[in-house]
Coordinates of C-alpha atoms in Angstrom, one line a residue:
M1 CA -34.8 8.1 73.0
T2 CA -37.8 8.3 69.7
R3 CA -36.2 7.2 66.6
R4 CA -37.1 10.8 64.2
M5 CA -39.3 11.2 61.5
P6 CA -37.4 11.4 57.7
A7 CA -38.2 14.7 55.7
L8 CA -39.4 12.6 52.9
A9 CA -42.0 10.7 55.4
V10 CA -43.0 14.1 57.1
G11 CA -43.6 14.7 53.4
A12 CA -45.5 11.8 52.7
T13 CA -48.3 12.1 55.9
Y14 CA -48.5 16.3 55.0
V15 CA -50.1 15.0 51.9
G16 CA -51.3 12.5 53.2
T17 CA -53.8 14.1 55.0
V18 CA -54.7 16.8 52.4
V19 CA -55.2 14.8 49.4
G20 CA -59.1 12.9 50.3
A21 CA -61.2 11.6 48.8
G22 CA -62.8 15.3 46.9
F23 CA -59.8 14.7 45.5
A24 CA -59.2 11.9 44.0
S25 CA -63.2 12.4 42.6
G26 CA -61.7 15.8 40.7
Q27 CA -64.7 18.0 42.5
E28 CA -62.5 19.7 43.9
V29 CA -59.8 20.5 42.0
W30 CA -62.8 21.7 39.4
Q31 CA -64.8 23.3 41.6
F32 CA -61.6 26.0 43.4
F33 CA -59.6 25.9 39.8
G34 CA -60.4 24.3 36.5
A35 CA -63.2 26.2 36.5
H36 CA -60.8 29.7 36.2
G37 CA -59.1 28.1 33.3
R38 CA -55.9 29.1 32.1
A39 CA -56.6 31.5 35.2
G40 CA -56.6 28.2 37.8
L41 CA -52.8 27.3 36.5
A42 CA -51.6 29.9 38.6
A43 CA -54.2 29.5 41.1
L44 CA -52.6 26.3 41.9
A45 CA -49.2 27.5 41.9
L46 CA -50.1 30.3 44.5
S47 CA -51.9 27.2 46.7
T48 CA -48.7 24.8 46.4
L49 CA -46.8 28.2 47.7
L50 CA -48.7 28.2 51.0
F51 CA -49.3 24.1 51.2
C52 CA -45.1 24.7 51.6
L53 CA -45.1 28.1 53.4
Y54 CA -48.2 28.1 56.4
G55 CA -48.3 23.8 56.0
L56 CA -44.2 25.0 57.9
A57 CA -45.8 27.2 60.2
V58 CA -47.9 24.9 61.4
L59 CA -45.1 22.1 62.2
E60 CA -42.3 23.9 63.3
L61 CA -44.9 25.5 66.2
G62 CA -46.1 21.9 66.6
L63 CA -42.2 21.5 67.2
R64 CA -42.3 23.6 70.2
V65 CA -45.3 22.9 72.2
R66 CA -44.5 19.7 71.7
A67 CA -47.9 19.0 70.9
R68 CA -50.5 16.1 71.0
S69 CA -53.4 17.9 69.2
H70 CA -54.7 20.1 67.2
L71 CA -55.6 22.0 70.8
E72 CA -51.7 22.9 72.0
V73 CA -51.3 24.9 68.2
V74 CA -54.1 26.9 67.7
R75 CA -54.4 27.6 71.4
A76 CA -50.3 29.1 70.4
V77 CA -51.8 30.9 67.7
G78 CA -54.1 32.8 69.7
G79 CA -54.9 31.5 72.8
P80 CA -59.0 30.6 73.5
W81 CA -60.1 33.3 71.1
V82 CA -58.5 31.6 68.1
A83 CA -59.4 27.6 69.5
R84 CA -62.9 28.0 70.4
P85 CA -64.1 29.0 66.7
V86 CA -61.3 27.0 65.4
D87 CA -62.2 23.6 67.1
S88 CA -65.3 24.6 66.7
I89 CA -64.2 24.1 62.5
I90 CA -63.1 21.3 62.4
T91 CA -65.8 19.7 64.0
F92 CA -68.5 21.4 61.8
F93 CA -65.5 20.0 58.8
L94 CA -65.8 16.6 60.3
F95 CA -69.4 15.6 59.9
G96 CA -69.1 17.8 56.4
A97 CA -67.0 16.0 55.3
L98 CA -68.8 12.7 55.5
S99 CA -72.3 14.0 54.1
V100 CA -70.5 14.7 51.1
M101 CA -68.6 11.0 52.0
A102 CA -72.3 9.5 51.3
A103 CA -73.1 12.1 48.0
G104 CA -70.0 10.7 46.6
A105 CA -70.4 7.1 47.5
G106 CA -74.2 7.7 46.0
A107 CA -73.0 9.9 43.0
V108 CA -70.6 6.4 41.7
F109 CA -72.9 3.7 41.9
H110 CA -74.9 6.6 40.4
E111 CA -72.7 7.2 37.1
Q112 CA -71.7 3.7 37.6
F113 CA -74.0 1.6 37.8
G114 CA -77.4 3.6 36.8
L115 CA -78.9 2.7 41.2
A116 CA -80.2 5.4 42.5
P117 CA -77.8 7.3 44.7
F118 CA -79.6 7.5 47.7
W119 CA -78.4 3.0 47.9
G120 CA -74.7 4.5 47.2
A121 CA -75.0 6.7 50.0
A122 CA -76.5 4.3 52.3
F123 CA -74.4 1.7 50.9
L124 CA -71.8 3.6 52.4
V125 CA -73.2 5.2 55.4
V126 CA -74.3 2.3 57.1
A127 CA -70.6 0.8 56.0
A128 CA -68.7 3.2 57.9
V129 CA -71.5 3.2 60.5
V130 CA -70.3 -0.3 61.2
T131 CA -66.9 0.7 61.1
V132 CA -66.7 2.7 64.0
L133 CA -69.5 0.7 66.1
V134 CA -68.2 -2.7 65.8
G135 CA -64.3 -1.2 66.4
F136 CA -61.7 1.5 64.8
R137 CA -58.8 -1.3 64.5
G138 CA -56.5 -1.3 60.8
V139 CA -58.8 2.4 59.8
V140 CA -55.3 3.6 60.4
T141 CA -54.2 0.3 58.7
A142 CA -56.8 1.6 55.7
V143 CA -56.0 4.3 55.7
S144 CA -52.4 4.4 55.0
A145 CA -52.9 1.2 52.2
V146 CA -55.4 3.5 50.0
V147 CA -54.1 7.0 49.7
P148 CA -50.6 5.6 48.0
L149 CA -53.2 4.1 45.6
M150 CA -55.2 6.7 44.8
L151 CA -52.3 8.6 44.3
V152 CA -50.8 6.2 41.7
G153 CA -54.0 6.0 40.0
V154 CA -54.8 9.4 39.9
V155 CA -51.1 10.3 38.1
G156 CA -51.5 7.0 36.5
I157 CA -55.1 7.8 34.5
S158 CA -54.3 11.8 34.8
A159 CA -50.5 11.2 33.1
A160 CA -52.7 8.7 30.4
A161 CA -55.0 11.4 29.5
V162 CA -52.9 13.9 28.9
A163 CA -50.8 12.1 26.8
R164 CA -52.8 11.1 24.8
A165 CA -54.3 14.3 24.6
W166 CA -50.8 15.2 23.1
G167 CA -50.8 18.0 20.5
A168 CA -54.2 19.2 21.5
P169 CA -55.4 23.0 21.6
L170 CA -55.9 23.1 25.8
A171 CA -60.0 24.1 26.3
L172 CA -61.8 26.0 29.1
P173 CA -64.5 25.8 30.3
S174 CA -68.4 27.7 29.1
R175 CA -69.1 30.6 30.9
A176 CA -71.1 29.9 31.7
V177 CA -69.2 27.6 34.7
V178 CA -69.6 29.5 38.2
P179 CA -66.1 28.6 40.4
A180 CA -67.0 27.9 44.1
V181 CA -65.1 30.8 44.3
P182 CA -65.0 34.1 43.0
S183 CA -61.9 34.8 41.8
W184 CA -58.2 32.9 40.9
P185 CA -55.8 34.2 44.2
L186 CA -59.2 34.3 46.8
S187 CA -59.8 30.3 45.6
A188 CA -56.8 29.1 46.5
L189 CA -56.2 31.2 49.3
V190 CA -60.1 29.1 50.8
Y191 CA -58.7 25.9 49.1
V192 CA -56.1 25.4 51.5
S193 CA -57.0 27.4 54.1
Y194 CA -60.4 24.7 54.4
N195 CA -57.2 22.1 54.1
L196 CA -55.2 23.3 56.4
V197 CA -57.6 23.7 58.7
M198 CA -57.9 19.8 59.1
A199 CA -54.4 18.8 59.0
V200 CA -54.3 20.9 61.9
A201 CA -54.0 17.5 63.7
V202 CA -52.1 15.6 62.2
L203 CA -49.4 18.3 61.2
G204 CA -49.4 19.6 64.5
P205 CA -48.1 16.6 66.6
L206 CA -46.1 15.5 63.0
G207 CA -43.6 18.9 63.6
A208 CA -42.5 17.5 67.2
L209 CA -41.9 14.2 65.6
A210 CA -40.2 15.3 63.4
G211 CA -37.1 16.6 66.2
D212 CA -35.6 19.3 63.9
R213 CA -36.4 22.1 61.9
R214 CA -34.4 21.5 59.0
T215 CA -35.8 18.1 59.0
L216 CA -39.9 20.2 58.9
G217 CA -38.4 22.5 56.4
N218 CA -37.6 19.8 53.9
G219 CA -40.8 17.7 54.6
A220 CA -42.4 20.9 53.9
L221 CA -40.9 22.0 50.7
L222 CA -41.7 18.3 49.4
G223 CA -45.7 17.7 50.3
A224 CA -46.4 21.0 49.2
A225 CA -44.9 19.8 45.9
G226 CA -46.7 16.4 45.6
L227 CA -49.7 18.2 46.7
G228 CA -49.0 20.9 43.3
V229 CA -48.3 17.6 40.6
G230 CA -51.3 15.7 41.9
G231 CA -53.3 18.9 41.6
L232 CA -52.3 20.3 38.2
A233 CA -52.5 16.1 37.7
V234 CA -55.9 16.5 37.8
Y235 CA -56.6 19.4 36.1
L236 CA -55.0 18.6 33.7
A237 CA -56.8 15.2 33.4
M238 CA -60.2 17.6 33.2
T239 CA -59.2 20.4 31.2
V240 CA -58.8 17.2 27.2
N241 CA -61.1 15.7 29.1
L242 CA -63.6 19.0 27.6
P243 CA -66.5 20.2 28.5
W244 CA -67.7 16.1 29.4
A245 CA -65.9 16.0 32.1
A246 CA -67.3 19.3 33.7
F247 CA -70.7 17.4 33.5
C248 CA -69.9 14.3 35.3
E249 CA -70.4 14.6 39.7
V250 CA -67.1 12.0 39.6
P251 CA -65.0 13.6 37.1
M252 CA -62.1 11.9 37.0
V253 CA -63.8 8.0 36.8
Y254 CA -65.9 10.2 33.8
V255 CA -62.1 10.2 32.2
A256 CA -61.0 7.2 33.4
G257 CA -63.5 5.3 31.7
S258 CA -62.1 7.7 28.5
L259 CA -59.3 5.2 28.1
A260 CA -61.2 1.9 28.7
P261 CA -63.6 0.5 31.0
E262 CA -61.5 -1.8 33.0
F263 CA -60.0 1.7 34.4
R264 CA -63.1 3.0 34.9
L265 CA -64.7 0.4 37.1
I266 CA -61.3 -0.7 38.7
Y267 CA -60.5 2.8 39.2
A268 CA -64.6 3.6 40.7
A269 CA -62.7 0.9 43.0
I270 CA -60.4 2.6 44.1
L271 CA -62.7 5.6 45.3
L272 CA -65.4 4.6 46.8
A273 CA -62.8 2.3 48.8
E274 CA -61.1 6.5 50.0
V275 CA -63.8 7.6 50.9
Y276 CA -64.4 4.5 52.7
T277 CA -61.4 5.5 54.6
T278 CA -62.1 8.9 54.5
A279 CA -65.9 8.1 56.2
V280 CA -65.4 6.3 58.6
A281 CA -61.7 8.9 60.2
N282 CA -65.1 11.8 60.2
L283 CA -67.6 9.6 61.3
Y284 CA -65.3 9.0 64.7
G285 CA -63.4 11.6 64.3
F286 CA -66.8 13.9 64.7
A287 CA -68.4 11.7 67.0
A288 CA -65.5 11.5 69.7
R289 CA -65.4 15.3 69.9
V290 CA -69.2 15.5 70.9
T291 CA -69.5 12.6 73.4
C292 CA -66.4 10.1 74.6
P293 CA -66.1 7.2 72.9
H294 CA -66.5 5.1 75.9
G295 CA -69.9 6.9 77.0
R296 CA -73.4 5.9 76.7
Y297 CA -73.8 7.6 73.8
F298 CA -71.7 7.5 71.6
R299 CA -73.2 4.9 69.8
L300 CA -77.0 6.4 69.8
L301 CA -74.9 9.5 68.2
V302 CA -73.0 7.8 65.6
L303 CA -75.8 6.1 64.4
A304 CA -77.6 9.5 64.5
S305 CA -74.7 11.4 62.7
G306 CA -75.6 8.5 60.0
G307 CA -78.9 9.2 59.7
A308 CA -77.7 12.6 59.4
A309 CA -74.9 12.5 56.7
L310 CA -77.5 10.6 54.7
A311 CA -80.2 13.2 55.0
A312 CA -77.8 15.9 53.9
S313 CA -76.2 13.4 51.6
R314 CA -79.3 14.2 48.7
L315 CA -77.8 17.6 48.2
G316 CA -75.8 16.1 45.8
F317 CA -72.0 15.1 45.6
S318 CA -70.5 18.6 43.4
R319 CA -72.8 20.7 45.6
L320 CA -71.8 20.1 49.1
V321 CA -68.4 20.5 47.8
R322 CA -69.2 23.5 46.3
V323 CA -71.0 24.8 49.5
V324 CA -69.2 22.6 52.4
Y325 CA -65.9 23.1 51.6
P326 CA -65.6 26.9 50.6
L327 CA -67.9 28.0 54.0
V328 CA -65.5 26.1 55.8
G329 CA -62.8 27.6 54.3
Y330 CA -63.7 31.3 54.6
A331 CA -64.0 30.2 58.3
G332 CA -61.0 29.2 58.2
L333 CA -58.6 32.3 57.3
V334 CA -59.1 33.6 61.4
F335 CA -56.6 30.8 61.3
L336 CA -54.4 31.6 58.6
V337 CA -54.5 35.3 60.1
A338 CA -53.5 34.7 64.0
L339 CA -51.1 31.3 62.2
T340 CA -49.3 34.0 60.2
W341 CA -48.8 37.1 63.1
T342 CA -47.9 34.4 65.0
F343 CA -45.0 33.5 62.5
L344 CA -44.0 36.8 61.9
R345 CA -43.8 38.4 65.3
R346 CA -42.1 34.9 66.2
H347 CA -39.6 36.0 63.2
R348 CA -39.7 39.0 63.7
R349 CA -38.7 37.5 67.8
H350 CA -35.3 36.4 66.0
N351 CA -34.2 39.3 64.7

């Protein structure tokens, strides 16, 4: 008999699936929430609620269809007309996120070491390509080790920054700052959309593994709460460091450095580790989806994908976050609408 996962493990896996290098850098939270000023707090609260509701819907659907991958879930939601576009969105985002990670490494190298962004991006791409070509074993272990460390770093640095500025008036972004999505309710929805589209690949099978609806409900609640607290920590840390943090490609490294030079280097190292593990997972996932990992063209595709991602990284980290993530989020709304319809129809039948 398979041992069922406790709710805490479900929630922690949910957080680890959504939280990535874009989150840890501060760019995601800034583009989708911080740039909206005080309305960003309302957007954060709304995204936390949506993460709970839609996360639970995907987990329950995974339990019902005994999902082994994201395909069973998306097919159960809307059949081929939903499965095909959502699968295409996921595949596109895997490559797009790889480009974002390369640009993020370039930004860290430039801001921390004074090197041209190209060298940081090239270093990351080469490391990711070599890892995927030599062997993918150990990557999952690396991810599971880095994510908790990253969360501790994010919350710890944020708490210290807020404590230092305690009692000071809450700063607001300049009106010249343009958020990635124009209105705060839509910003919350798009943010949840692109994160959930990518999380389906894990949440679906996780629902089947957890075993019962009560565990899934508690796990979704804990996971959404963790995401909300983490997002709020980054939001507050950046807000108390305006306007300077808003002009950095990697805002949270700037926040860490404002506390002590040692914190800047420590946080930069944690962020680079997260960027690396995310890039490896994205590169492998993209190449494995396009061609067989054991086929003759896999190595060639990995090399070509790395080169293309390196070229795309030249657009810059903040620009890629502003373009790629909202684009995937808007496209992912198709899945959210279909998921909402499926969830409501199923519960109507039970009432």
